[in-house]
CSV table of C-alpha atoms in Angstrom, one decimal:
chain,number,residue,atom,x,y,z
A,10,MET,CA,10.2,-12.2,-32.5
A,11,SER,CA,13.8,-11.5,-31.8
A,12,ALA,CA,15.1,-9.0,-29.3
A,13,PHE,CA,16.9,-7.2,-32.2
A,14,GLU,CA,13.7,-6.4,-34.3
A,15,ASP,CA,12.8,-3.3,-32.4
A,16,SER,CA,16.4,-1.9,-31.9
A,17,THR,CA,17.8,0.4,-34.5
A,18,MET,CA,20.8,2.7,-34.0
A,19,ASN,CA,20.7,5.8,-36.0
A,20,LYS,CA,23.7,8.0,-37.1
A,21,GLY,CA,23.5,10.2,-34.1
A,22,GLU,CA,23.5,7.4,-31.7
A,23,LEU,CA,26.5,5.7,-33.6
A,24,VAL,CA,28.5,9.1,-33.4
A,25,ASP,CA,27.8,9.1,-29.6
A,26,ALA,CA,29.1,5.6,-29.3
A,27,ILE,CA,32.3,6.3,-31.3
A,28,ALA,CA,32.9,9.4,-29.3
A,29,ASP,CA,32.5,7.5,-26.0
A,30,LYS,CA,34.7,4.6,-27.1
A,31,SER,CA,37.5,6.7,-28.6
A,32,GLY,CA,37.5,9.7,-26.3
A,33,VAL,CA,37.1,12.3,-29.1
A,34,THR,CA,34.3,14.9,-29.3
A,35,LYS,CA,30.9,14.2,-30.9
A,36,LYS,CA,31.9,16.6,-33.7
A,37,GLN,CA,35.1,14.8,-34.3
A,38,ALA,CA,33.4,11.4,-34.3
A,39,ASP,CA,30.8,12.7,-36.7
A,40,GLU,CA,33.5,14.0,-39.0
A,41,ILE,CA,35.4,10.6,-38.9
A,42,LEU,CA,32.3,8.6,-39.5
A,43,THR,CA,31.2,10.8,-42.4
A,44,ALA,CA,34.6,10.8,-44.1
A,45,THR,CA,34.7,6.9,-43.5
A,46,VAL,CA,31.3,6.3,-45.2
A,47,ASP,CA,32.1,8.8,-48.0
A,48,THR,CA,35.4,7.1,-48.7
A,49,ILE,CA,33.8,3.7,-48.8
A,50,MET,CA,31.0,4.8,-51.3
A,51,GLU,CA,33.5,6.7,-53.5
A,52,THR,CA,35.8,3.6,-53.6
A,53,VAL,CA,33.0,1.2,-54.3
A,54,ALA,CA,31.4,3.5,-56.8
A,55,GLY,CA,34.8,3.7,-58.6
A,56,GLY,CA,34.8,-0.1,-59.1
A,57,ASP,CA,37.2,-1.0,-56.3
A,58,LYS,CA,36.9,-3.3,-53.2
A,59,ILE,CA,37.5,-2.3,-49.5
A,60,THR,CA,38.4,-5.0,-47.0
A,61,ILE,CA,38.5,-4.3,-43.3
A,62,VAL,CA,40.0,-7.5,-41.8
A,63,GLY,CA,37.7,-9.0,-39.3
A,64,PHE,CA,34.8,-6.7,-40.2
A,65,GLY,CA,34.1,-7.3,-43.8
A,66,SER,CA,34.4,-6.2,-47.5
A,67,PHE,CA,32.5,-3.7,-49.5
A,68,GLU,CA,32.6,-4.2,-53.3
A,69,PRO,CA,30.7,-3.4,-56.5
A,70,ARG,CA,28.6,-6.4,-57.7
A,71,GLU,CA,27.2,-7.0,-61.2
A,72,ARG,CA,23.6,-7.8,-61.6
A,73,LYS,CA,22.8,-9.4,-65.0
A,74,GLU,CA,19.9,-8.4,-67.1
A,75,ARG,CA,16.8,-10.4,-66.1
A,76,GLU,CA,13.1,-10.8,-66.6
A,77,GLY,CA,10.6,-9.2,-64.2
A,78,ARG,CA,6.9,-8.4,-64.0
A,79,ASN,CA,5.1,-5.2,-63.6
A,80,PRO,CA,3.3,-5.7,-60.3
A,81,LYS,CA,0.3,-3.7,-61.4
A,82,THR,CA,-0.3,-5.3,-64.8
A,83,GLY,CA,1.5,-8.6,-64.5
A,84,LYS,CA,3.2,-7.9,-67.9
A,85,ALA,CA,6.6,-9.2,-68.5
A,86,LEU,CA,9.5,-6.7,-68.7
A,87,THR,CA,13.3,-6.7,-68.9
A,88,ILE,CA,15.2,-5.4,-65.8
A,89,LYS,CA,18.5,-3.9,-67.2
A,90,ALA,CA,21.9,-5.0,-65.9
A,91,THR,CA,23.3,-2.9,-63.3
A,92,THR,CA,26.1,-2.5,-60.7
A,93,VAL,CA,25.0,-2.5,-57.0
A,94,PRO,CA,27.1,-2.2,-53.7
A,95,GLY,CA,27.6,-5.4,-51.8
A,96,PHE,CA,28.9,-6.2,-48.3
A,97,SER,CA,30.2,-9.4,-47.0
A,98,ALA,CA,30.7,-9.8,-43.2
A,99,GLY,CA,34.1,-11.0,-42.0
A,100,LYS,CA,34.7,-14.0,-39.8
A,101,VAL,CA,35.1,-11.9,-36.5
A,102,PHE,CA,31.9,-10.0,-37.3
A,103,LYS,CA,30.0,-13.2,-38.0
A,104,ASP,CA,31.2,-14.8,-34.8
A,105,ARG,CA,30.3,-11.8,-32.7
A,106,VAL,CA,26.8,-11.7,-34.1
A,107,LYS,CA,26.4,-15.5,-33.5
A,108,ALA,CA,27.4,-15.4,-29.9
């Protein structure tokens, strides 16, 4: 069991950490975080990619139509093609997690 398995930071804790690191109020940190997340979601939903150098890239990814099975009946079914959000971590982020 990893030391990270029981640790989860929620939005409130993230807002607190941003406020502490940046010297802004918690309300300002919450507004900035909310605006950032909304902008990322709107951009990716619009079909564009966002790259934050060192952190990573957010982009829409196409999933092809594929065969699946109904878990209750075992009957084969077709899962439609869809677009899903994707994230690829940047080198700095990967290196920091590795350490």
